[in-house]
Amino acid sequence: MPLSSPGPSHEGPPRPHAGAGAEAVDGQALRVAVLGSTGSIGRSTLDVIAASDGLFQAHVLAAHRSVATIVEQAWRVRPRFVVIVDAAAAEEIGPGALPPGTSLATGAEALDDLVADPQVDRVVAAIVGAAGLRSTWAALEAGKTVALANKETLVMAGPLVTRLAARSGGRIVPVDSEHAAIHQALRCGAGDEVRRIVLTASGGPFRTRPAGSLADVTPQEALRHPTWSMGPKITVDSATMMNKALELIEARWLFGVEADKLDVLVHPQSIVHSLVEFVDGSVMAQLGSPDMRVPIQYALSHPRRVAGPGRRLDFTQAMRLDFEPPDLVRFPALRLGHEAAARGGTAGAVLNAANEEAVRGFLEGGMRFTDIAEICGRLLDEHPFQADPSLDDVRRLDAWARQEVVKWACV
Ligand code: NAD
Ligand code: MG
């Protein structure tokens, strides 16, 4: 899809089944399904909902197996449904554990049904990793507006997901801060006036660490991000800069832009969240504190803007904004992102699965920090590439890449 034809994330007139416009007419709260409510994005989403003065209401909370956290959340926000995807974990929820009026559902299928329910107005897709694809797919298939944090969905199956949304009338509004920034900057011009899109990156904790010592990085060091507080997987992805690689692929499909129009710029302060350069030389950027509540709220309230709990920039204090080109030798993962965005097809699915498994191997011990990009690059080269895969092909290659990483780690 070319940039000149708006992708599924672009704004259009509010539609009756989903949108702040519809809510404004009848005064009803927008009912939100928060998938991954116990995680970093999920908890920030509940903050946004709590501060929304009744504009949003948590209708469904879903998590994998964090039973104690989700029960506490249920008492606080009184959703209609709590979903625990892991059946064994759900058994820990005894009678009376949930508040009156909240029902328990279990398993991935139940989650598919609930996100498609007519009572759900917006879905926040904040499950981590490939596991998030299924419920995002179900929500889009039902024509929902999805506030998409789970970038892995687009990395794995971008063309399939955007085609599905076009067919069903579902919409994707990005939560990822860079993509939320680009989404906003693109409102300043037409698609054919865009020259390039520049994603900013903090550079993570190892931006200035001697490249030769990266093989010795410990999980504790990789989990210490200088500007953002996030879940463990994306924090490691930020340290390898695989996160930016995945975001290049995400942007390619979300905005329907050719890969050679996408660039990365290191910006250690994480204040400029991304930039769009137009053909006349003007550059539009979106600035804000590094606080995910701002883009989450943007995705929920879009196309309107409303006051919210996100931290504000303080322009009464001196502030620096630094920019530097990324170091592709220190961060080989970035090169893989450019490559997978350009190749399309199954490249994103293989890169994503290999990375997920390698990050797991690194966090659980056994794999070195530098092994992550190495094994990802190798599998990207070796995999049986398909240019126009089906969802089954994507799933098959996802499983293949995971097995290969496990084999590699065992040698
Ligand atoms: P997290 O690890 O903090 O939380 C993950 C959530 O997903 C938890 O609620 C967990 O229960 C749930 N989950 C995991 N596996 C599941 C499964 N099989 N079924 C159902 N639920 C499952 O992760 P996070 O940092 O909140 O990130 C969530 C997503 O948002 C990721 O895709 C990440 O890339 C993206 N994202 C996060 C941030 C951030 O600041 N944290 C920023 C941009 C994008
Ligand atoms: Mg991001």
PDB file of C-alpha atoms and ligand atoms in Angstrom, residues 151 176-179 234 243-244 247 250, ligand 2:
ATOM      1  CA  LYS A 151       4.206  -4.443  17.334  1.00  0.00           C
ATOM      2  CA  ASP A 176       4.156   2.521  20.042  1.00  0.00           C
ATOM      3  CA  SER A 177       5.450   6.022  20.801  1.00  0.00           C
ATOM      4  CA  GLU A 178       7.391   6.396  17.538  1.00  0.00           C
ATOM      5  CA  HIS A 179       4.445   5.317  15.428  1.00  0.00           C
ATOM      6  CA  ILE A 234      11.083  -4.962  24.991  1.00  0.00           C
ATOM      7  CA  ASN A 243      13.244  -2.960  19.110  1.00  0.00           C
ATOM      8  CA  LYS A 244      14.057  -0.317  16.495  1.00  0.00           C
ATOM      9  CA  GLU A 247       9.669  -0.806  14.616  1.00  0.00           C
ATOM     10  CA  GLU A 250       6.022  -2.106  11.946  1.00  0.00           C
TER      11      GLU A 250
HETATM   12 MG    MG B   2       8.670   2.287  20.508  1.00  0.00          MG
END
